[in-house]
Amino acid sequence: MEKSPSLVISSPNIKYTDDYIYADYEYEETLVTRNGDEITARPIRKSLGIRTDRRVGKVGVMLVGWGGNNGSTFTAAVLANRHQLSWNTKNGKMDSNWWGSITQASTVRLGIDEKGNDVHVPMCNLLPMVHPDDLVIDGWDISPLNLAESMVRAKVIDFDLQQKLKKDMATMKPRPAIYDPDFIAANQADRATNLIRGTRYEQYLQIRADIKDFRDKNKLDKIIVLWTANTERFCEVRAGVHDTSENLERALRDNNTEISPSTIFALAAIDEECIYINGSPQNTLVAGVVERAELRGVSVAGDDFKSGQTKLKSVLVDFLVSAGLKPVSIVSYNHLGNNDGKNLSAPKQFRSKEITKSNVVDDMVESNQILYKPGEKPDHVVVIKYVPYVGDSKRAMDEYTSEILLHGTNTIVVHNTCEDSLLAVPLILDLVLLAELFARLAFKEGDRCEYCSHYTLPHYYTNTIVVHNTCEDSLLAVPLILDLVLLAELFARLAFKEGDRSWQSMHAVQSLLAYLLKAPLVPAGAPVVNALFRQRAALENIMRAALALPPNNYLGLEHKIP
Ligand code: NAI
Ligand code: DG6
């Protein structure tokens, strides 16, 4: 990959020292109050100091479920990229990459150049982050296979690349893990031979000892523990057991059978001051675990990687609801043949996944009280079937039916074929890197920062998506005609003034209407924006600006700073 130029931020609001980056930030929001029939919106502003610790240090990752499809593929991807491996396929020679990772393979719009053109930079260049090549990997699995054998079992990595990785990966062996047949499917029993015996408390102590051993042997500054093991059933959350850190500690020592293996891993990680991330759906992070993390000053995150079907759903439903169309039925069917699919063929484990896959449209539905009455939701059904032949190549089929103008219908059908682990692994990398970065941020309210001037910051695999859409065309077009007329008329009434200059109307070509048009016309020389969300944000924000309200941002800092 071509080396990116280093990034220089020139602002009186930022200062760089050897150890820290200090930034002054004005956080703007809109406070909305309702009094009877009247809604009042008031812009509010908060001054914040934000400090980023520049000392990344030596970082280790411990995967729970290291020998699974995700665990072995993650390890293979780190090694292939670290050694810049190439391999042969029937389609020719392939090189390693991190496609699918937002930190490594996506860019962020930084601003505009002198000509007004957008300038983008790789996300990983914005702030100091650990480099994937520098990660040290370890982990646990109830299956005793070494990582080379796990990679072969997973059938994800191309044969020629497997040959190049085998020697290294054969030296990596998962540590024994905690197995409780009550929490994962009975069909996993035959691989569960690499186990930590004893009571739950003894198992917890062993996990802590493993973390210490990994830290000491590799002289690590920090470790992130990430669950990518089988989906467990939900634990039955009980008062006096799961609700506080103290109760959880007592229940652990009493060997309470409703304490799941994943909760034991989380407690051990937190007590060793490691970040804990839950990549599966189960309710590992009960109130007592979260309280323990708060008490120890450690981060936790979860639940369940959002890799394919759900990601697309959150885009599609956002598009439909924000376009004023009313999704009334969403049916998501998928089949897969890997060990994850086998485990999910058991009802209790499927139920965990059904819960995380089903809640993803709620916020979008609730945001539109014109389309939905309070409490009203679309029919939403999730089906998962185990079909061994397709292996890791998951097939996801979705049907979205929406009500449109005058109760016409619009049905969209999506078909997606993809290697499941090759979508999930880049998310694991991003979770690790971003969780580590965010743990180095600190916030300060009120006064402005005392330091301020100028500083320098430091395959070929495929994913096939087929979409089929049935719809009364005119019933989709007519509301756009109405919007075009209303918005064109509204924008024609806006006027602008800069400094002492006289008021000016908006440019005759109304590129702000791009959200409603397939090939938007723009003023000569202006960039064409086709991205729907950017088009929509421009529309929203010009209207907010005309009301003296700040642009919408999606930071939600109220919920992210203690
Ligand atoms: P997998 O079944 O290939 O790997 C899971 C591994 O965990 C197995 O090697 C198994 O032996 C091990 N394991 C089971 N219980 C354990 C325990 N208590 N301690 C240590 N190891 C244990 O599954 P895969 O495909 O790697 O997925 C892993 C998890 O990630 C699943 O829960 C899955 O639902 C979740 N996930 C996967 C996504 C994907 O696209 N691949 C996306 C979203 C979530
Ligand atoms: C089948 O649904 C297996 C699951 O583990 C999924 O592959 C995983 O949850 C990914 O889900 P999604 O909806 O993000 O593609």
XYZ file of C-alpha atoms and ligand atoms in Angstrom:
621
model
C 0.000 0.000 0.000
C 1.213 3.491 -0.858
C 2.523 5.410 2.180
C 0.097 8.167 3.230
C 1.443 11.688 3.826
C 1.568 12.674 7.495
C -1.301 14.788 8.711
C -0.840 18.317 10.089
C -3.690 19.996 11.943
C -3.204 23.765 12.029
C -5.528 25.241 14.620
C -5.311 27.350 17.767
C -7.475 24.709 19.439
C -5.013 21.847 19.346
C -1.671 21.125 21.009
C 0.700 18.179 20.800
C 3.164 17.069 23.489
C 5.366 13.942 23.561
C 2.723 11.971 25.425
C -0.588 13.626 24.626
C -2.712 15.435 22.067
C -4.875 18.124 23.672
C -7.932 19.460 21.833
C -10.528 22.078 22.694
C -13.928 21.103 21.392
C -17.305 22.820 21.287
C -20.017 20.185 21.425
C -23.260 21.513 19.966
C -26.713 20.003 20.288
C -30.338 21.074 20.168
C -32.430 20.850 23.299
C -36.089 20.222 22.512
C -38.842 20.925 25.049
C -42.556 20.392 24.647
C -45.197 22.519 26.297
C -48.696 21.398 25.343
C -48.947 21.803 21.568
C -45.766 23.838 21.334
C -42.304 22.404 20.747
C -39.332 24.662 21.482
C -35.874 23.856 20.107
C -32.897 25.624 21.684
C -29.279 25.337 20.522
C -26.931 24.364 23.362
C -23.149 24.290 23.491
C -20.623 22.693 25.818
C -16.862 23.338 25.935
C -14.834 20.173 26.295
C -11.133 19.417 26.551
C -10.251 16.095 24.885
C -6.912 14.440 25.560
C -5.502 11.506 23.562
C -2.704 9.494 25.082
C -0.185 8.952 22.254
C 1.495 6.003 23.965
C 0.007 2.965 22.211
C 2.492 0.480 23.659
C 2.711 -3.242 22.895
C -0.776 -4.691 22.481
C -1.942 -8.310 22.791
C -5.258 -9.866 21.734
C -6.684 -12.959 23.394
C -9.510 -14.610 21.460
C -12.013 -16.832 23.213
C -12.816 -19.408 20.496
C -9.390 -18.961 18.884
C -9.681 -22.251 16.973
C -12.994 -21.366 15.315
C -13.562 -20.031 11.811
C -13.243 -16.391 12.895
C -10.322 -17.036 15.264
C -8.242 -19.006 12.757
C -9.079 -16.647 9.882
C -8.189 -13.585 11.985
C -4.806 -15.120 12.813
C -4.229 -16.035 9.160
C -5.111 -12.502 8.038
C -2.754 -10.841 10.538
C 0.121 -13.129 9.492
C -0.586 -12.835 5.754
C -0.585 -9.028 5.979
C 2.402 -8.868 8.330
C 4.505 -10.950 5.918
C 2.894 -9.377 2.821
C 2.125 -12.829 1.452
C 0.941 -13.479 -2.102
C -0.645 -16.718 -3.278
C -1.891 -18.367 -6.458
C -5.493 -19.102 -7.332
C -7.270 -20.113 -10.529
C -7.847 -16.377 -11.026
C -4.137 -15.537 -10.770
C -1.797 -14.209 -8.070
C -3.432 -12.533 -5.061
C -1.978 -10.187 -2.427
C -2.926 -9.777 1.234
C -5.221 -6.934 2.220
C -7.495 -5.737 5.026
C -10.568 -5.044 2.917
C -13.665 -4.818 5.061
C -11.816 -3.077 7.907
C -12.877 0.543 8.343
C -9.634 1.443 10.121
C -7.378 -0.085 7.424
C -9.402 0.101 4.218
C -11.702 3.103 4.548
C -11.091 6.823 4.388
C -12.524 9.804 6.222
C -13.376 13.134 4.605
C -10.963 15.620 6.169
C -12.043 18.778 4.366
C -11.649 20.520 1.046
C -8.636 21.646 -0.975
C -8.113 25.156 -2.412
C -10.416 24.278 -5.324
C -13.204 23.066 -3.081
C -12.639 19.364 -3.798
C -13.041 16.849 -0.986
C -9.866 15.508 0.625
C -9.981 12.069 2.255
C -7.445 10.348 4.517
C -7.236 6.730 5.750
C -9.073 6.408 9.050
C -6.031 4.838 10.704
C -4.038 8.056 10.066
C -6.300 10.315 12.099
C -5.100 9.363 15.569
C -2.312 7.083 16.834
C -3.539 3.466 16.668
C -1.824 0.128 17.060
C -0.727 -1.293 13.678
C -2.261 -4.726 12.913
C 1.221 -6.114 12.133
C 2.257 -5.386 15.740
C -0.572 -7.313 17.418
C 0.462 -10.330 19.497
C -2.222 -13.062 19.407
C -3.172 -15.787 21.873
C -6.418 -17.374 23.052
C -8.493 -20.239 24.315
C -10.631 -22.950 22.719
C -12.464 -26.027 23.956
C -11.153 -27.746 20.803
C -7.507 -28.888 21.059
C -6.510 -28.362 17.388
C -3.569 -26.070 16.693
C -4.235 -23.010 14.522
C -2.976 -24.649 11.309
C -5.382 -27.553 11.830
C -8.198 -25.123 12.709
C -7.554 -23.156 9.517
C -7.843 -26.359 7.457
C -11.028 -27.352 9.314
C -12.570 -23.934 8.679
C -12.190 -24.208 4.852
C -12.113 -20.411 4.504
C -8.552 -19.573 3.422
C -7.398 -20.436 -0.107
C -5.364 -23.657 -0.347
C -2.109 -22.028 -1.526
C -2.230 -19.397 1.212
C -2.885 -22.133 3.782
C 0.361 -23.835 2.679
C 2.289 -20.594 3.271
C 0.791 -20.055 6.725
C 0.806 -23.606 8.052
C 4.298 -23.645 9.562
C 3.733 -20.530 11.674
C 0.205 -21.416 12.656
C 1.080 -24.981 13.705
C 3.101 -23.493 16.582
C 0.008 -21.754 17.962
C -2.171 -23.828 20.250
C -5.265 -22.589 22.078
C -5.200 -22.694 25.853
C -7.777 -24.998 27.518
C -11.157 -23.268 27.978
C -14.312 -23.337 30.070
C -16.973 -25.712 28.737
C -20.508 -25.817 30.103
C -22.766 -28.004 27.928
C -25.785 -26.202 29.354
C -24.798 -22.988 27.516
C -23.845 -24.075 23.986
C -25.510 -26.607 21.681
C -25.234 -30.317 22.486
C -23.844 -30.817 18.951
C -20.562 -29.161 20.061
C -19.756 -31.871 22.646
C -17.455 -33.919 20.399
C -14.921 -31.083 19.998
C -14.886 -30.161 23.703
C -11.750 -31.953 24.899
C -9.414 -29.047 25.748
C -10.916 -28.040 29.073
C -10.232 -26.254 32.350
C -11.672 -28.458 35.078
C -12.832 -27.411 38.532
C -15.381 -25.011 39.961
C -16.368 -21.738 38.305
C -14.141 -19.828 40.702
C -11.174 -22.104 39.924
C -11.834 -21.622 36.206
C -11.906 -17.842 36.705
C -8.548 -17.995 38.516
C -7.069 -20.072 35.673
C -8.204 -17.528 33.039
C -6.564 -14.769 35.093
C -3.383 -16.848 35.319
C -3.450 -17.340 31.509
C -3.756 -13.603 30.930
C -0.865 -12.896 33.321
C 1.245 -15.565 31.632
C 0.605 -14.086 28.165
C 1.341 -10.558 29.425
C 4.593 -11.532 31.148
C 5.979 -13.769 28.376
C 5.423 -11.116 25.704
C 6.102 -8.031 27.879
C 2.744 -6.534 26.852
C 1.463 -3.132 27.940
C -2.174 -4.061 27.397
C -4.385 -6.947 26.356
C -7.829 -7.001 24.760
C -9.942 -10.115 25.356
C -12.557 -10.743 22.643
C -15.247 -13.451 22.610
C -15.608 -15.094 19.207
C -16.582 -18.482 20.596
C -19.904 -20.244 20.050
C -23.102 -18.375 20.760
C -24.364 -19.269 24.222
C -27.970 -19.348 25.379
C -28.953 -16.256 27.380
C -28.357 -16.719 31.091
C -31.438 -16.254 33.274
C -30.679 -12.944 34.931
C -31.424 -13.221 38.654
C -31.590 -10.614 41.400
C -28.906 -11.275 43.981
C -26.752 -13.069 41.390
C -26.141 -10.990 38.277
C -27.223 -7.532 39.408
C -24.126 -6.197 41.209
C -20.409 -6.821 41.115
C -20.494 -8.003 44.723
C -23.371 -10.438 44.152
C -21.691 -11.791 41.042
C -18.478 -12.358 42.985
C -20.392 -14.263 45.664
C -22.291 -16.321 43.058
C -19.020 -17.131 41.291
C -17.462 -18.390 44.526
C -20.683 -20.374 45.228
C -20.379 -22.042 41.782
C -23.822 -20.747 40.733
C -24.917 -22.623 37.584
C -26.440 -19.529 35.925
C -23.014 -17.895 35.609
C -22.101 -18.568 31.979
C -18.581 -19.365 30.719
C -18.532 -16.033 28.845
C -19.324 -14.121 32.046
C -16.437 -15.888 33.788
C -14.105 -14.843 30.937
C -15.383 -11.261 31.173
C -14.854 -11.075 34.942
C -11.355 -12.498 34.688
C -10.451 -10.078 31.884
C -11.786 -7.046 33.741
C -9.996 -8.063 36.947
C -6.774 -8.259 34.904
C -7.540 -4.733 33.602
C -8.167 -5.937 30.047
C -10.805 -4.530 27.708
C -13.501 -7.181 27.063
C -15.483 -7.337 23.803
C -18.436 -9.655 23.185
C -18.694 -10.627 19.505
C -21.656 -12.965 20.027
C -25.276 -12.291 20.939
C -25.556 -13.708 24.466
C -26.061 -11.497 27.554
C -22.545 -11.894 28.974
C -22.382 -8.258 30.007
C -24.959 -8.413 32.817
C -25.291 -5.487 35.241
C -22.764 -6.967 37.687
C -20.119 -7.256 34.946
C -20.696 -3.679 33.832
C -20.453 -2.471 37.438
C -17.207 -4.399 37.862
C -15.814 -2.756 34.708
C -16.801 0.685 36.007
C -15.183 -0.002 39.375
C -11.940 -1.179 37.728
C -11.932 1.588 35.100
C -11.913 -0.931 32.231
C -13.947 -0.827 28.965
C -16.384 -3.481 27.766
C -18.250 -3.611 24.460
C -20.836 -5.799 22.740
C -22.871 -7.528 21.497
C -22.601 -9.564 18.254
C -20.569 -8.594 15.187
C -22.698 -6.814 12.600
C -21.222 -8.161 9.407
C -23.621 -8.562 6.495
C -27.360 -9.034 6.493
C -27.911 -6.767 9.489
C -25.605 -4.035 8.188
C -27.547 -3.927 4.942
C -30.817 -3.984 6.864
C -29.799 -0.962 8.917
C -29.025 0.935 5.717
C -32.121 -0.169 3.807
C -34.616 0.458 6.571
C -32.992 3.827 7.292
C -33.392 4.682 3.613
C -37.028 3.534 3.531
C -38.181 5.210 6.751
C -36.283 8.440 6.112
C -37.761 8.536 2.601
C -41.252 8.501 4.119
C -41.970 4.919 3.028
C -43.359 2.500 5.609
C -41.697 -0.916 5.949
C -44.475 -3.255 7.118
C -42.852 -6.658 6.713
C -39.193 -7.693 6.890
C -38.375 -11.363 6.426
C -34.725 -12.378 6.808
C -33.870 -15.925 5.920
C -30.362 -17.341 5.891
C -28.608 -20.677 5.665
C -24.997 -21.567 6.311
C -22.944 -24.713 6.848
C -20.133 -23.757 9.210
C -19.819 -24.686 12.889
C -21.555 -21.439 13.879
C -24.592 -22.561 11.839
C -24.431 -25.996 13.476
C -24.461 -24.462 16.959
C -27.283 -22.096 15.989
C -29.432 -25.030 14.832
C -30.212 -25.626 18.524
C -33.294 -23.629 19.659
C -31.826 -21.806 22.691
C -28.705 -20.646 20.842
C -30.801 -19.642 17.814
C -32.999 -17.598 20.169
C -29.950 -15.531 21.281
C -29.140 -14.720 17.642
C -32.800 -14.072 16.810
C -32.908 -11.403 19.518
C -29.856 -9.456 18.280
C -30.918 -9.746 14.649
C -34.481 -8.585 15.353
C -33.939 -5.358 17.304
C -32.012 -3.523 14.625
C -34.844 -1.527 13.060
C -36.544 -0.286 16.224
C -34.864 3.125 16.429
C -35.605 3.907 12.789
C -39.255 2.912 13.171
C -39.627 4.913 16.398
C -38.066 7.983 14.785
C -41.027 8.447 12.439
C -44.301 9.093 14.242
C -45.988 10.027 10.948
C -45.688 6.477 9.627
C -45.935 4.476 12.855
C -48.311 4.804 15.820
C -46.668 4.479 19.269
C -45.679 0.841 19.754
C -46.399 -0.109 16.124
C -43.658 -2.139 14.406
C -43.232 -3.935 11.093
C -43.636 -7.735 11.088
C -40.031 -8.898 11.425
C -39.087 -12.558 11.099
C -35.585 -14.058 11.265
C -34.897 -17.634 10.105
C -31.509 -19.429 10.222
C -31.031 -22.929 8.783
C -27.969 -25.200 8.923
C -26.985 -26.615 5.518
C -23.546 -28.294 5.881
C -22.728 -28.307 2.143
C -22.419 -24.514 1.810
C -19.813 -24.339 4.619
C -18.741 -20.816 5.544
C -20.431 -19.394 2.430
C -23.572 -17.954 3.965
C -26.645 -17.253 1.815
C -28.858 -14.484 3.145
C -32.222 -13.662 1.574
C -34.313 -10.712 2.678
C -37.720 -9.475 1.629
C -38.703 -5.918 2.581
C -42.304 -4.903 1.898
C -43.251 -1.265 2.425
C -46.501 0.632 2.086
C -46.144 3.583 -0.236
C -48.406 6.334 -1.539
C -52.143 5.634 -1.118
C -51.337 2.187 0.350
C -49.581 0.833 -2.718
C -46.778 -1.652 -1.986
C -43.066 -1.754 -2.680
C -41.298 -5.101 -2.272
C -37.509 -5.347 -2.333
C -35.791 -8.731 -2.343
C -32.073 -9.037 -1.594
C -29.900 -12.114 -2.049
C -26.380 -12.145 -0.575
C -23.727 -14.886 -0.888
C -20.580 -14.431 1.151
C -17.840 -16.116 3.185
C -19.105 -15.249 6.643
C -15.726 -15.209 8.404
C -14.132 -12.982 5.769
C -16.744 -10.350 6.643
C -16.404 -10.845 10.403
C -12.587 -10.848 10.726
C -12.042 -7.198 9.664
C -14.661 -6.250 12.269
C -12.643 -8.071 14.920
C -9.578 -6.038 13.924
C -11.529 -2.753 14.016
C -13.091 -3.600 17.372
C -9.667 -4.277 18.860
C -7.992 -1.186 17.384
C -10.800 1.248 18.102
C -11.501 -0.083 21.602
C -7.810 0.351 22.377
C -7.792 3.877 20.951
C -10.952 4.976 22.769
C -9.533 3.707 26.032
C -6.727 6.273 25.569
C -9.092 9.240 25.270
C -9.886 11.474 28.234
C -12.447 14.299 28.445
C -12.546 17.434 30.546
C -15.554 19.699 30.894
C -15.661 23.487 31.137
C -12.414 25.407 30.891
C -10.514 25.778 27.667
C -7.266 23.879 27.196
C -4.185 25.753 28.370
C -1.919 24.417 25.585
C -2.921 25.639 22.156
C -1.159 26.462 18.885
C -0.040 24.095 16.085
C 0.824 20.441 15.940
C 1.833 17.492 13.736
C 0.087 14.150 13.947
C 2.110 11.903 13.642
C -8.978 -11.083 -3.420
C -10.208 -11.491 -4.324
C -12.937 -13.206 -2.203
C -16.345 -12.037 -3.317
C -19.534 -10.846 -1.728
C -22.438 -11.141 -4.181
C -25.576 -9.132 -3.518
C -28.566 -9.403 -5.861
C -31.543 -7.097 -5.376
C -35.007 -7.596 -6.841
C -37.615 -4.864 -6.420
C -41.359 -4.982 -7.267
C -43.201 -1.685 -7.054
C -45.843 0.603 -8.541
C -43.451 3.072 -10.119
C -45.718 6.107 -10.163
C -46.584 5.714 -6.504
C -42.893 6.137 -5.695
C -42.403 9.020 -8.144
C -45.405 11.155 -7.173
C -44.229 12.002 -3.616
C -40.876 13.070 -5.095
C -42.697 15.494 -7.384
C -44.409 16.984 -4.335
C -41.103 17.238 -2.432
C -39.341 18.804 -5.413
C -42.032 21.460 -5.756
C -42.181 22.261 -2.024
C -38.436 22.300 -1.432
C -37.615 24.212 -4.624
C -40.139 26.833 -3.564
C -38.761 26.968 -0.014
C -35.124 27.248 -1.161
C -36.070 29.989 -3.601
C -37.147 32.038 -0.562
C -33.805 31.704 1.255
C -31.240 34.514 1.042
C -27.645 34.709 2.294
C -25.360 37.529 3.340
C -21.606 37.410 3.908
C -19.968 40.124 6.027
C -20.791 43.506 4.574
C -21.850 42.117 1.224
C -25.477 42.316 0.143
C -27.873 39.396 0.400
C -27.452 36.705 -2.257
C -29.836 33.976 -3.327
C -28.800 30.367 -3.551
C -27.259 29.290 -6.868
C -29.790 28.813 -9.627
C -28.938 25.138 -9.904
C -30.395 23.674 -6.734
C -28.001 20.840 -6.082
C -29.476 20.512 -2.613
C -32.297 18.576 -4.236
C -29.863 15.811 -5.198
C -31.434 13.542 -2.569
C -34.490 13.252 -4.769
C -32.811 12.913 -8.183
C -30.933 10.059 -9.879
C -28.236 12.088 -11.629
C -28.138 15.399 -9.806
C -27.357 18.544 -11.756
C -24.814 20.770 -9.985
C -23.339 24.232 -10.658
C -20.434 24.077 -13.150
C -17.271 22.868 -11.472
C -19.039 21.794 -8.290
C -18.563 18.213 -7.136
C -21.464 15.787 -7.666
C -22.516 14.051 -4.490
C -24.394 10.794 -5.028
C -24.112 9.363 -1.531
C -27.633 9.243 -0.168
C -26.762 9.932 3.467
C -24.639 12.965 2.569
C -27.401 14.282 0.365
C -29.857 13.831 3.172
C -27.591 15.496 5.742
C -27.178 18.508 3.437
C -30.929 18.849 3.188
C -31.472 18.579 6.932
C -28.651 20.911 7.813
C -29.530 23.730 5.457
C -32.931 23.823 7.048
C -31.481 23.728 10.546
C -29.042 26.482 9.593
C -31.921 28.631 8.473
C -33.333 28.146 11.995
C -29.985 29.054 13.592
C -29.576 25.453 14.745
C -26.230 23.685 14.496
C -25.778 20.797 12.035
C -26.739 17.364 13.284
C -23.890 15.218 14.481
C -24.078 11.608 15.632
C -21.541 11.612 18.458
C -24.013 11.053 21.284
C -21.333 12.169 23.767
C -23.922 12.433 26.542
C -23.899 8.639 26.666
C -20.196 8.036 26.083
C -18.470 10.127 28.757
C -19.104 9.062 32.343
P -16.990 -21.320 15.133
O -17.976 -22.289 15.655
O -16.218 -21.684 13.933
O -15.944 -20.937 16.252
C -16.260 -20.887 17.610
C -15.152 -21.572 18.399
O -15.440 -21.407 19.778
C -15.047 -23.055 18.146
O -13.733 -23.397 17.765
C -15.400 -23.685 19.493
O -14.691 -24.862 19.743
C -15.044 -22.578 20.452
N -15.726 -22.544 21.753
C -17.000 -22.845 22.071
N -17.224 -22.600 23.366
C -16.072 -22.135 23.892
C -15.678 -21.682 25.174
N -16.540 -21.681 26.193
N -14.430 -21.243 25.346
C -13.536 -21.235 24.318
N -13.855 -21.665 23.070
C -15.113 -22.094 22.866
O -17.813 -19.958 14.888
P -17.370 -18.648 14.105
O -17.922 -18.698 12.742
O -15.938 -18.418 14.298
O -18.211 -17.552 14.897
C -17.857 -17.249 16.210
C -18.931 -16.456 16.917
O -19.074 -15.203 16.285
C -20.309 -17.101 16.914
O -20.926 -16.915 18.151
C -21.045 -16.335 15.865
O -22.423 -16.335 16.073
C -20.450 -14.951 16.052
N -20.610 -14.129 14.875
C -20.059 -14.504 13.685
C -20.207 -13.725 12.558
C -19.636 -14.076 11.243
O -19.940 -13.429 10.274
N -18.786 -15.050 11.138
C -20.938 -12.469 12.624
C -21.559 -12.209 13.895
C -21.322 -12.992 14.975
C -26.301 -16.853 10.520
O -27.171 -15.841 10.722
C -25.076 -16.846 11.351
C -24.764 -15.638 12.104
O -23.686 -15.854 12.988
C -24.476 -14.499 11.214
O -23.598 -14.854 10.197
C -23.937 -13.318 11.906
O -24.712 -13.044 13.029
C -23.879 -12.177 10.959
O -25.088 -11.571 10.889
P -25.389 -10.379 9.953
O -26.849 -10.180 10.103
O -24.603 -9.220 10.437
O -25.008 -10.824 8.565
